[in-house]
Amino acid sequence: STLNPKPGPSDIVVFGHSHKPGVMVSGSRMWINPGSAGPRRFKLPKAVCILEIDGDGVVEAKIHKW
């Protein structure tokens, strides 16, 4: 998922607890659940999220599962 910058700060919210990885953009806010890189739980894949921010402030979140 990609978040394009708008005037003013963009908010990125990272949360967890469910171990279910995912990224959602709502308006100028990006919601990220990176999942869990620890022991597998609830038959969900292990996962991490990598954020990349380019020189223009565009944020890209990539979930990597294994």
PDB file of C-alpha atoms in Angstrom:
ATOM      1  CA  SER A   1       0.000   0.000   0.000  1.00  0.00           C
ATOM      2  CA  THR A   2       1.155   3.541  -0.705  1.00  0.00           C
ATOM      3  CA  LEU A   3       0.383   6.805   1.065  1.00  0.00           C
ATOM      4  CA  ASN A   4       0.903   9.996  -0.949  1.00  0.00           C
ATOM      5  CA  PRO A   5       1.860  13.097   1.042  1.00  0.00           C
ATOM      6  CA  LYS A   6      -0.539  15.999   1.421  1.00  0.00           C
ATOM      7  CA  PRO A   7       0.117  19.369   3.035  1.00  0.00           C
ATOM      8  CA  GLY A   8       0.711  18.806   6.726  1.00  0.00           C
ATOM      9  CA  PRO A   9       1.933  15.634   8.415  1.00  0.00           C
ATOM     10  CA  SER A  10       0.740  12.197   7.396  1.00  0.00           C
ATOM     11  CA  ASP A  11      -0.117   9.843  10.230  1.00  0.00           C
ATOM     12  CA  ILE A  12       1.091   6.269  10.349  1.00  0.00           C
ATOM     13  CA  VAL A  13      -0.485   4.076  13.014  1.00  0.00           C
ATOM     14  CA  VAL A  14       1.229   0.774  13.862  1.00  0.00           C
ATOM     15  CA  PHE A  15      -0.764  -1.632  16.001  1.00  0.00           C
ATOM     16  CA  GLY A  16      -0.815  -5.315  16.770  1.00  0.00           C
ATOM     17  CA  HIS A  17      -2.187  -7.906  19.178  1.00  0.00           C
ATOM     18  CA  SER A  18      -4.174  -9.870  16.582  1.00  0.00           C
ATOM     19  CA  HIS A  19      -1.015 -11.166  14.812  1.00  0.00           C
ATOM     20  CA  LYS A  20      -2.953 -10.695  11.544  1.00  0.00           C
ATOM     21  CA  PRO A  21      -0.758  -8.686   9.130  1.00  0.00           C
ATOM     22  CA  GLY A  22      -2.303  -5.968   7.010  1.00  0.00           C
ATOM     23  CA  VAL A  23      -2.124  -2.377   5.747  1.00  0.00           C
ATOM     24  CA  MET A  24      -5.052  -0.010   5.228  1.00  0.00           C
ATOM     25  CA  VAL A  25      -5.074   3.628   4.070  1.00  0.00           C
ATOM     26  CA  SER A  26      -7.975   5.830   5.145  1.00  0.00           C
ATOM     27  CA  GLY A  27      -7.711   9.447   4.031  1.00  0.00           C
ATOM     28  CA  SER A  28      -4.203  10.575   4.982  1.00  0.00           C
ATOM     29  CA  ARG A  29      -3.756   7.953   7.708  1.00  0.00           C
ATOM     30  CA  MET A  30      -2.046   4.583   7.176  1.00  0.00           C
ATOM     31  CA  TRP A  31      -2.931   1.743   9.570  1.00  0.00           C
ATOM     32  CA  ILE A  32      -0.365  -1.067   9.811  1.00  0.00           C
ATOM     33  CA  ASN A  33      -0.507  -4.369  11.642  1.00  0.00           C
ATOM     34  CA  PRO A  34       2.905  -5.920  10.937  1.00  0.00           C
ATOM     35  CA  GLY A  35       1.799  -9.353  12.120  1.00  0.00           C
ATOM     36  CA  SER A  36       4.189 -11.443  14.178  1.00  0.00           C
ATOM     37  CA  ALA A  37       7.733 -12.561  13.391  1.00  0.00           C
ATOM     38  CA  GLY A  38       7.750 -14.757  16.493  1.00  0.00           C
ATOM     39  CA  PRO A  39       6.296 -18.217  16.979  1.00  0.00           C
ATOM     40  CA  ARG A  40       3.413 -19.005  14.623  1.00  0.00           C
ATOM     41  CA  ARG A  41       0.015 -18.464  16.256  1.00  0.00           C
ATOM     42  CA  PHE A  42      -3.570 -19.096  15.165  1.00  0.00           C
ATOM     43  CA  LYS A  43      -2.345 -20.694  11.903  1.00  0.00           C
ATOM     44  CA  LEU A  44      -1.383 -17.225  10.609  1.00  0.00           C
ATOM     45  CA  PRO A  45       1.869 -16.766   8.670  1.00  0.00           C
ATOM     46  CA  LYS A  46       4.900 -15.177  10.264  1.00  0.00           C
ATOM     47  CA  ALA A  47       5.172 -11.616   8.952  1.00  0.00           C
ATOM     48  CA  VAL A  48       6.996  -8.297   9.170  1.00  0.00           C
ATOM     49  CA  CYS A  49       6.316  -4.890   7.631  1.00  0.00           C
ATOM     50  CA  ILE A  50       8.947  -2.701   5.989  1.00  0.00           C
ATOM     51  CA  LEU A  51       8.194   1.012   5.510  1.00  0.00           C
ATOM     52  CA  GLU A  52       9.937   2.921   2.743  1.00  0.00           C
ATOM     53  CA  ILE A  53       9.708   6.719   2.519  1.00  0.00           C
ATOM     54  CA  ASP A  54      11.022   8.341  -0.661  1.00  0.00           C
ATOM     55  CA  GLY A  55      12.460  11.830  -1.052  1.00  0.00           C
ATOM     56  CA  ASP A  56       8.992  13.253  -1.793  1.00  0.00           C
ATOM     57  CA  GLY A  57       7.557  11.822   1.417  1.00  0.00           C
ATOM     58  CA  VAL A  58       5.606   9.014  -0.267  1.00  0.00           C
ATOM     59  CA  VAL A  59       5.297   6.121   2.190  1.00  0.00           C
ATOM     60  CA  GLU A  60       5.121   2.519   0.994  1.00  0.00           C
ATOM     61  CA  ALA A  61       4.379  -0.326   3.412  1.00  0.00           C
ATOM     62  CA  LYS A  62       5.286  -3.855   2.369  1.00  0.00           C
ATOM     63  CA  ILE A  63       4.173  -6.897   4.355  1.00  0.00           C
ATOM     64  CA  HIS A  64       6.524  -9.870   4.000  1.00  0.00           C
ATOM     65  CA  LYS A  65       5.042 -13.247   4.986  1.00  0.00           C
ATOM     66  CA  TRP A  66       6.667 -16.647   5.364  1.00  0.00           C
TER      67      TRP A  66
END
